[in-house]
Amino acid sequence: MTDPLEKEKTKLKKLVRELGSIKGRHTELVTVYVPAGYNLNEMINTLRNEQSTAINIKSKAVRKNVTAALDKIIQYLGNYRKTPPNGLAVFCGNVAEKEGQTDIKLWALEPPEPLRARLYWCFQQFDLRPLEEMVAEREIYGIILIDRSEADVALLKGKKIESLFHADSLVPGKSRAGGQSSARFARVREGLKHDWFKQVTEAANKIFSDHPEILGIMISGPGPTKEEFLKEELLHAEVKKKILGTVDTSYTGDHGLSETVERGQDLIRESAVVKEKNLLQRFFMEVQKPGGLAVYGLDETVNAVNRGIVEEVLASEKVEFVEIEYECHERKKIYAKRGERPQACNECNRAPVVIGEKELEDALMDASIQFGTKITIVSADTREGQQFLAFGGIGGFLRYRA
Ligand SMILES: [Zn+2]
């Protein structure tokens, strides 16, 4: 499926990682967040004010760097006529490796989701929290928290729990009021319980089918009600497929939801690992099958992507690939691991002059959007992930052989 948003988020994840690794020598890295819908000129005014207070910075070098960073940001914001739809994040500062040197760099991003934070911040590191949250929100899990008296159906987005359904039940406890026959009481109680389960199921089916991006669902609650609930088998098949398992809690309601998240971490971790293992096992199977629908190796994979026959690219997080553009007697491109350099040309014998270098994902962006190619990063934490590294750390599933 073509999902430019997913691609944007992969890019975002990379940027967050890159910026997170930068540490200023001094308090001289500037972060600016312009929220969606915020007046850009007002932000520029804020920065001009900050610039005028920057003269109070004691160290001359730091003062110079902060002022220069602010200059650069103000100039950059001046390129926009108005705030982009999702806002704008700008990072700028001196990243020179040696003390006393100056190398003011600027990164800017129109985030894939609306930015809510407004921020000017000058520190030794960039403030990445709003972007980190966006990255984390990619992973959504579902929760059904249920006992005899209360239920919640909730989504877990990154670290945020959002309850979308809450209800209290009328199912009485096992002890009955005097006067009723115990058989009749049990029947009534069973009936009420069944209605209760149906009510919760309806909400869960609706909420979870509205969110097909949910990666897994946890069923939680104190006591055996959650198991009884599962036994009734009322959930849609599509929903049931995503159940990761059950989690015991001491509470219902908000407390119970937090407990579910805390105690369910292992379930979530396992499910991500299992998914990745399955994906790679499928890949190895295709590779070994004669005429199988898989490709591996850097050039082979890039080629296939550009021809539009790749359904999904798999790339190991352990290897960084780049596209290098260079010139000898003519302009050329090669794909390589970061750090590798083009060989001397055997046609003209001239030493290659590198013109530019792009991350592979950026180099593949156009083709992958055009052909709807998904790019999946896999870890090297599993045995399969290690085995994949032995295949060069890059490959893909083909739609067909051509
Ligand atoms: Zn040449």
Short mmCIF file of N, CA and C and ligand atoms in Angstrom, two decimals, residues 328-329 332 345 348, ligand 1:
data_model
loop_
_atom_site.label_atom_id
_atom_site.label_comp_id
_atom_site.label_asym_id
_atom_site.label_seq_id
_atom_site.Cartn_x
_atom_site.Cartn_y
_atom_site.Cartn_z
N CYS A 328 33.35 11.35 -12.88
CA CYS A 328 34.70 11.16 -13.40
C CYS A 328 34.64 11.70 -14.83
N HIS A 329 34.51 10.85 -15.85
CA HIS A 329 34.32 11.42 -17.18
C HIS A 329 32.84 11.73 -17.42
N LYS A 332 27.82 9.86 -12.38
CA LYS A 332 27.37 8.50 -12.08
C LYS A 332 26.77 8.43 -10.67
N CYS A 345 37.53 5.03 -11.90
CA CYS A 345 36.84 4.60 -13.11
C CYS A 345 37.81 3.86 -14.03
N CYS A 348 38.07 5.92 -17.74
CA CYS A 348 38.84 7.15 -17.93
C CYS A 348 40.00 7.25 -16.95
ZN ZN B 1 35.19 7.67 -15.84
#
